[in-house]
mmCIF file of C-alpha atoms and ligand atoms in Angstrom:
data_model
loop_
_atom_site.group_PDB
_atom_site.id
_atom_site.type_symbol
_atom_site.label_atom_id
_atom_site.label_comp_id
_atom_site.label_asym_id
_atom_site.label_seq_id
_atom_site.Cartn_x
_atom_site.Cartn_y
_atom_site.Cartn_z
ATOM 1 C CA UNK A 1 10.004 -12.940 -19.214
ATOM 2 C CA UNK A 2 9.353 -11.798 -16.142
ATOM 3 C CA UNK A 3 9.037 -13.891 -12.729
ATOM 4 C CA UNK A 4 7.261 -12.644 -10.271
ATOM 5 C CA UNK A 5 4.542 -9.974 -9.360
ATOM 6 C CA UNK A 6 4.810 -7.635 -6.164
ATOM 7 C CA UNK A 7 1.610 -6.303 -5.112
ATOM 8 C CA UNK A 8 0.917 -3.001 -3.356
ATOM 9 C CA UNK A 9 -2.061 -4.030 -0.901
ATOM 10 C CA UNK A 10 -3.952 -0.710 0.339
ATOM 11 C CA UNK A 11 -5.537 0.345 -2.653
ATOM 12 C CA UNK A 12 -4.421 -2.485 -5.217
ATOM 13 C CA UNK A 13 -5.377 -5.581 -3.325
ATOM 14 C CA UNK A 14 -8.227 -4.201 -1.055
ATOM 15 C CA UNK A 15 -9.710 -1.088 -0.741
ATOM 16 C CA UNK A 16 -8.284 -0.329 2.556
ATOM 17 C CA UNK A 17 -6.905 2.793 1.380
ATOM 18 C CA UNK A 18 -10.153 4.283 1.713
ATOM 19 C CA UNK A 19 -10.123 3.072 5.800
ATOM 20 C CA UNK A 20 -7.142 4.816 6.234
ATOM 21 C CA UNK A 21 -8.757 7.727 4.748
ATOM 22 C CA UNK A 22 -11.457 7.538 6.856
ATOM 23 C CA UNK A 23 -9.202 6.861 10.269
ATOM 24 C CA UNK A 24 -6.451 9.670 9.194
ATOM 25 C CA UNK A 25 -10.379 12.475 8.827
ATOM 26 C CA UNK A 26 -11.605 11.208 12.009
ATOM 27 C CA UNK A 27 -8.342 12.205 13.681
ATOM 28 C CA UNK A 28 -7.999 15.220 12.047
ATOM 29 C CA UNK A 29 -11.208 16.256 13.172
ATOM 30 C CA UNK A 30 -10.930 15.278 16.623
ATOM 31 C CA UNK A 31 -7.658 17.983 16.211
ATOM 32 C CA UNK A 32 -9.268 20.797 13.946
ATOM 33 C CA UNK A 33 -6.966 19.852 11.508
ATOM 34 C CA UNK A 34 -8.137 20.582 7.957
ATOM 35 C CA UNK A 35 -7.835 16.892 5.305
ATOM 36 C CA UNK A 36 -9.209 16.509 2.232
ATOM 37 C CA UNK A 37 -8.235 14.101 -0.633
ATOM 38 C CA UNK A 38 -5.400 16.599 -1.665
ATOM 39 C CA UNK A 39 -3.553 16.179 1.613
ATOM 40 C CA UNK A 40 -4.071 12.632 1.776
ATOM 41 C CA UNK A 41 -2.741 12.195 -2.075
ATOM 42 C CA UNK A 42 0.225 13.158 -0.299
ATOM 43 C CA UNK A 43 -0.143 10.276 2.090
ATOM 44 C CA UNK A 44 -0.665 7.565 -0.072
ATOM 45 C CA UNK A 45 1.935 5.068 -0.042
ATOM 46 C CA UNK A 46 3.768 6.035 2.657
ATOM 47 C CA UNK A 47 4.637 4.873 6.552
ATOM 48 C CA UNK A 48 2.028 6.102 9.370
ATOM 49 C CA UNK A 49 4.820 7.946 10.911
ATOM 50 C CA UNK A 50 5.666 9.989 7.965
ATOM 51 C CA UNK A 51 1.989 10.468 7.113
ATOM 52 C CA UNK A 52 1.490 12.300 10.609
ATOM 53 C CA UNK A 53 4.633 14.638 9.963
ATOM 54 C CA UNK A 54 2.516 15.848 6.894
ATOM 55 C CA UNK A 55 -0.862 16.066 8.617
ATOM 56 C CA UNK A 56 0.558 17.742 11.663
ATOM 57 C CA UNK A 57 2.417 20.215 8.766
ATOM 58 C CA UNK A 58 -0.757 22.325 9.287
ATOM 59 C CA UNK A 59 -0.427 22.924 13.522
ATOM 60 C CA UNK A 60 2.252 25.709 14.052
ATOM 61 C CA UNK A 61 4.143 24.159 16.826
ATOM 62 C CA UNK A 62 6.038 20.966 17.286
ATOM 63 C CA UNK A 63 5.175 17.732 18.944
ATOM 64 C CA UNK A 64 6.999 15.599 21.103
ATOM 65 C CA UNK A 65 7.894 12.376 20.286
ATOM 66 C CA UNK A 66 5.514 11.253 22.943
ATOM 67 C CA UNK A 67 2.561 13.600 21.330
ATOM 68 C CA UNK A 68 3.016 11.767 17.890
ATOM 69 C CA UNK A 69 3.469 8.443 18.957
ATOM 70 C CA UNK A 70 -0.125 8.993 20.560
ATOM 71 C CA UNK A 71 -1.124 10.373 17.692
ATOM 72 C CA UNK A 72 -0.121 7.804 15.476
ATOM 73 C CA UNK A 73 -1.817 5.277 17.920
ATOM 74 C CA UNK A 74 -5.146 6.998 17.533
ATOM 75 C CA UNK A 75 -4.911 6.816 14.339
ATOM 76 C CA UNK A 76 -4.245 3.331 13.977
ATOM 77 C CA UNK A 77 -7.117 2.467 16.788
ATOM 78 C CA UNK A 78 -9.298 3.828 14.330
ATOM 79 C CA UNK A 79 -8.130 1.972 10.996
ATOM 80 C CA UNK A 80 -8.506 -1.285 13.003
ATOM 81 C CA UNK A 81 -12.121 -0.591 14.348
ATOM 82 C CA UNK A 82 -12.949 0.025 10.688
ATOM 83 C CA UNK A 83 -10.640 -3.137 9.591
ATOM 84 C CA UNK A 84 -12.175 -5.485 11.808
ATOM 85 C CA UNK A 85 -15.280 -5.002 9.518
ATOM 86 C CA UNK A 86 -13.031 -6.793 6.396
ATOM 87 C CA UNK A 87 -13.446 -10.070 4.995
ATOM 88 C CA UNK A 88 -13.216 -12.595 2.031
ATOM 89 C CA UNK A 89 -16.200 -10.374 0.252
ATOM 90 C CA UNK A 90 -13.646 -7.428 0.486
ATOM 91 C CA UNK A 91 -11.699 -9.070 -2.277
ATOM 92 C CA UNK A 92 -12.550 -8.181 -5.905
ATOM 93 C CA UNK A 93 -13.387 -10.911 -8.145
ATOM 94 C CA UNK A 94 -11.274 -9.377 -10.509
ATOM 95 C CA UNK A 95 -8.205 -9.408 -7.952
ATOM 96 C CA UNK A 96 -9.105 -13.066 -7.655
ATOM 97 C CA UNK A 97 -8.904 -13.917 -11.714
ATOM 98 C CA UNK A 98 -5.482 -12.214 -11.415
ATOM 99 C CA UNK A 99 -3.723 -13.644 -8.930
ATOM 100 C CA UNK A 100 -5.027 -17.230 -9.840
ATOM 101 C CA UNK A 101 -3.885 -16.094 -13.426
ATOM 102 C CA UNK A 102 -0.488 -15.305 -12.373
ATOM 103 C CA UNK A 103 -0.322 -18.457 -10.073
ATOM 104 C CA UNK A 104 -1.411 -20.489 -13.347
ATOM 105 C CA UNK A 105 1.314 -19.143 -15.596
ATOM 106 C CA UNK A 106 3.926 -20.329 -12.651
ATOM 107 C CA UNK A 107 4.706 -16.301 -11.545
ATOM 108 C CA UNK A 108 5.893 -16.056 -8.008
ATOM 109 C CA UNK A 109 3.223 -13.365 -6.188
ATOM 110 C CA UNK A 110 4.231 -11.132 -3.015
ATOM 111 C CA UNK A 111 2.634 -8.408 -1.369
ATOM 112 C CA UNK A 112 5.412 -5.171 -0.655
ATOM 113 C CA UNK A 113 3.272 -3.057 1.389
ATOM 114 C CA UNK A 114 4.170 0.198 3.720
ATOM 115 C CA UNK A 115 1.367 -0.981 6.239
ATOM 116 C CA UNK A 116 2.414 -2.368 9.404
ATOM 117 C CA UNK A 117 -0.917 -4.029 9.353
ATOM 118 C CA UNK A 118 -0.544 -6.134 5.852
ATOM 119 C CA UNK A 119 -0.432 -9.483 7.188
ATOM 120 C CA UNK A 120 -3.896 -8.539 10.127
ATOM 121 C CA UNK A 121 -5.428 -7.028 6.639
ATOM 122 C CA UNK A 122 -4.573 -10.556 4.518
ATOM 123 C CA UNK A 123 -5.609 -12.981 7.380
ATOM 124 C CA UNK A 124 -8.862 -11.046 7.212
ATOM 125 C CA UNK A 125 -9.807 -10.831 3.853
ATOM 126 C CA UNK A 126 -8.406 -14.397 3.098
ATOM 127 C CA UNK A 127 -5.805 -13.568 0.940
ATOM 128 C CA UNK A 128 -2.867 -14.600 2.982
ATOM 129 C CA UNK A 129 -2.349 -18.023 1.223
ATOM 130 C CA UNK A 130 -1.758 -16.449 -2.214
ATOM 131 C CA UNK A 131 1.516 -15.282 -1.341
ATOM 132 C CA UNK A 132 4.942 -16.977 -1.561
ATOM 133 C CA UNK A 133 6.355 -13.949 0.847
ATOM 134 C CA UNK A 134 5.285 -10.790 2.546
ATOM 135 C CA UNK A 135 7.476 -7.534 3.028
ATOM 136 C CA UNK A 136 5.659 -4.880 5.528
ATOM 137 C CA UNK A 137 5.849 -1.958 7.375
ATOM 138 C CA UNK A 138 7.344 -4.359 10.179
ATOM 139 C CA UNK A 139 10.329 -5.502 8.282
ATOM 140 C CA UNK A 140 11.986 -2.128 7.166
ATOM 141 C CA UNK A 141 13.354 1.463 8.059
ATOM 142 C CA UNK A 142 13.001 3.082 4.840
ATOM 143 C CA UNK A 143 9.231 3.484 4.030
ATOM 144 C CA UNK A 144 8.211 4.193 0.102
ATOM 145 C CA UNK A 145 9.531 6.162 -1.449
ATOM 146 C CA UNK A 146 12.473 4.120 -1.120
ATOM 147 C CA UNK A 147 12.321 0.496 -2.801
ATOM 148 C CA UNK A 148 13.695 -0.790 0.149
ATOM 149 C CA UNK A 149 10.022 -2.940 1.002
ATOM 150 C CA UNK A 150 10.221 -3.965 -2.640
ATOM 151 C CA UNK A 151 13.362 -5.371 -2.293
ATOM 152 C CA UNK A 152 12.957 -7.290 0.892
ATOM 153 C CA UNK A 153 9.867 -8.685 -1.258
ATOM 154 C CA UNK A 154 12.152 -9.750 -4.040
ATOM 155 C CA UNK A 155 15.004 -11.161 -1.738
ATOM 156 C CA UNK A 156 12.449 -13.430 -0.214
ATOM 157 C CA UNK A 157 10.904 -14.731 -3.424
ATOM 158 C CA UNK A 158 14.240 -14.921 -4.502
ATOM 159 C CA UNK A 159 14.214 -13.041 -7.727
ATOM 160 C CA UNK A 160 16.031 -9.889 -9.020
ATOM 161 C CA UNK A 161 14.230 -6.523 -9.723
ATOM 162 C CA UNK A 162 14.379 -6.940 -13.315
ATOM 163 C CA UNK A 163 12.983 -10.477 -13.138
ATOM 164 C CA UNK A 164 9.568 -8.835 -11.023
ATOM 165 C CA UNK A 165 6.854 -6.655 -11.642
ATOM 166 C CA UNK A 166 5.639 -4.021 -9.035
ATOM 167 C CA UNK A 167 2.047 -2.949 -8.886
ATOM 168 C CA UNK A 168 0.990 0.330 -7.163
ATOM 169 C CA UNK A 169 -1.640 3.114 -7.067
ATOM 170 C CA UNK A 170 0.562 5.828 -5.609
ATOM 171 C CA UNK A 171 3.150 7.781 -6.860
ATOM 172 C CA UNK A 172 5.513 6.603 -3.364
ATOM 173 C CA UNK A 173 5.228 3.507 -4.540
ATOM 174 C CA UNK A 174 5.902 3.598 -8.108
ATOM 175 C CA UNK A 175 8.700 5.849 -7.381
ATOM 176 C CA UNK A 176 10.044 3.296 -4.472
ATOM 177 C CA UNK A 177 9.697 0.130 -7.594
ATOM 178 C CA UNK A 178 11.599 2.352 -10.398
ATOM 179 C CA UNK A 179 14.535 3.231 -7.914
ATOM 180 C CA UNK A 180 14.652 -0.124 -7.040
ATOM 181 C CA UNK A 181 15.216 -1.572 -11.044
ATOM 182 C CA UNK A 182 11.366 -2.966 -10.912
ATOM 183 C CA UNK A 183 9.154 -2.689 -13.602
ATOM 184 C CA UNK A 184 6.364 -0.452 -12.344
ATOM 185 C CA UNK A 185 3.004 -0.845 -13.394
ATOM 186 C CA UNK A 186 0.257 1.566 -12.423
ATOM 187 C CA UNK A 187 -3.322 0.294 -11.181
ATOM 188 C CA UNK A 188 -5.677 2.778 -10.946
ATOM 189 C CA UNK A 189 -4.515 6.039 -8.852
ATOM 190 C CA UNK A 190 -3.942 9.550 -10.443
ATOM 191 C CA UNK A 191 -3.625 9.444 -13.780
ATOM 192 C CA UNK A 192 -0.656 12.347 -13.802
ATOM 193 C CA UNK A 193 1.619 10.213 -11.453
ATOM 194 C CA UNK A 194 0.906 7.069 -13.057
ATOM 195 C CA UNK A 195 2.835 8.156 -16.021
ATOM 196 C CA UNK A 196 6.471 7.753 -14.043
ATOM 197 C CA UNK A 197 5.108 3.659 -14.444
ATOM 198 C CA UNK A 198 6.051 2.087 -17.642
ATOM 199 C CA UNK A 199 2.550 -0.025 -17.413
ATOM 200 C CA UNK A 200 -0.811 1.270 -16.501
ATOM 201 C CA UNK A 201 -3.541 -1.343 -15.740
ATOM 202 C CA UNK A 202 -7.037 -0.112 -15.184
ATOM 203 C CA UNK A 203 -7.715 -4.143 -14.231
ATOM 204 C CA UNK A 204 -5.725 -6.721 -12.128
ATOM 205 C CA UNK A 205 -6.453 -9.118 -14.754
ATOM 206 C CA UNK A 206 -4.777 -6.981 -17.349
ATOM 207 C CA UNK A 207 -1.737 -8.213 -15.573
ATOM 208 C CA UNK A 208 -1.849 -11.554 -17.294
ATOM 209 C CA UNK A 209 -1.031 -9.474 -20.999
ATOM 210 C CA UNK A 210 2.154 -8.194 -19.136
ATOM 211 C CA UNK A 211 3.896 -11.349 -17.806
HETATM 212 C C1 GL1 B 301 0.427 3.180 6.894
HETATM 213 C C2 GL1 B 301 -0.370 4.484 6.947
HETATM 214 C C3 GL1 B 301 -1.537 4.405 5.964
HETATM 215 C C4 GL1 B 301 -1.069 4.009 4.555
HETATM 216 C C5 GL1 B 301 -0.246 2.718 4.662
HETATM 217 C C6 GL1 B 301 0.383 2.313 3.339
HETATM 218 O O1 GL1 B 301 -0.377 2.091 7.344
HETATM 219 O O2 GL1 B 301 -0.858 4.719 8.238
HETATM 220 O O3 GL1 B 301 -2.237 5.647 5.928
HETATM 221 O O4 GL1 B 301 -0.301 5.044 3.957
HETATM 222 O O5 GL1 B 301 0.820 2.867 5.587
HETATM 223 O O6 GL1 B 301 -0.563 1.943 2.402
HETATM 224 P P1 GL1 B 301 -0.338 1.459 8.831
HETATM 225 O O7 GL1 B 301 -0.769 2.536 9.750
HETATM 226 O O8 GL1 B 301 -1.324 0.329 8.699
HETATM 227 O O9 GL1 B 301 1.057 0.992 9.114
HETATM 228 MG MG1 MG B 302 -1.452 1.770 -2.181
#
């Protein structure tokens, strides 16, 4: 029985993975940097910082610190122009049925993102008030793959890992929840690296078969 649900937001909750797509190509362009979708599989999940150190993998020379945390503020100048754009109708009516699901059968919900913009990206869209706690980008120093976000999630609901499930679309992330004793369960996402989850959900609502 479990007692609690940890959501992954970019990509489980809203569709903001596809933003930071958007902001990480518009950078890369600006730097003649090749992206495609099979760089940025390698990005999902994980911190802005440690995204650029991949992206910049292609440029044979080194940056300063200085360089990349320009860089990285570029980058995140252009999620937020494209963020700003968010609200309420952002939100999935199935990711709505879910979470009041969850709330109805008495599960504790949280949000254990690697975003340092997961509570701008909840005020927006509305979804702030569905959650008992937050753990973000903000709060941490081990990005996924480590469960460390995950854990700060649980330690504020209170609950154990065992006791929570952990939703995710990217292989980080289900990595970061199986290190961390979670229960993984795998929305969406590659099909290949969902099979390190022990669930895979092609719905939110699925969810409510789980708990
Ligand atoms: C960071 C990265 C994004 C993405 C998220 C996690 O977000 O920049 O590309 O990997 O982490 O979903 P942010 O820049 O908002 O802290
Ligand atoms: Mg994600």
């Amino acid at each position: 029985m479990k007692k609690a649900v940890i959501f992954d937001l970019d990509g489980v909750l809203v569709h903001t993975d596809r933003l930071h797509y958007t902001a990480w190509k518009e950078l890369t362009g600006r730097l003649g940097i090749p992206f495609g979708q099979t760089v940025y599989r390698r990005l999902r999940g994980i911190s802005r910082m440690d995204s650029l150190d991949i992206v910049l993998e292609a440029v044979p020379r080194d940056f300063s610190p200085e360089e990349k945390a320009a860089l990285a503020a570029e980058k995140n100048e252009a999620y937020l122009a494209l963020a700003a754009g968010l609200g309420p109708r952002d939100v999935a009516e199935d990711v709505r049925r879910a979470l009041r699901g969850l709330r109805e059968r008495g599960l504790l919900l949280a949000v254990g993102s690697s975003s340092r913009n997961a509570k701008y990206i909840l005020e927006r869209t509305g979804l702030a008030p569905c959650f008992d706690a937050v753990a973000d980008g903000t709060m941490v120093t081990r990005a996924k793959p480590d469960p460390e976000v995950f854990l700060k999630a649980a330690a504020l609901l209170g609950v154990s890992p065992g006791q929570a499930l952990v939703v995710e679309d990217a292989a980080a992330g289900i990595k970061a929840a199986r290190d961390g004793g979670f229960t993984a369960v795998a929305f969406g996402g590659d099909a290949v690296e969902s099979l390190l989850a022990e669930h895979r959900v092609g719905t939110l609502t699925e969810l409510l078969d789980l708990v």
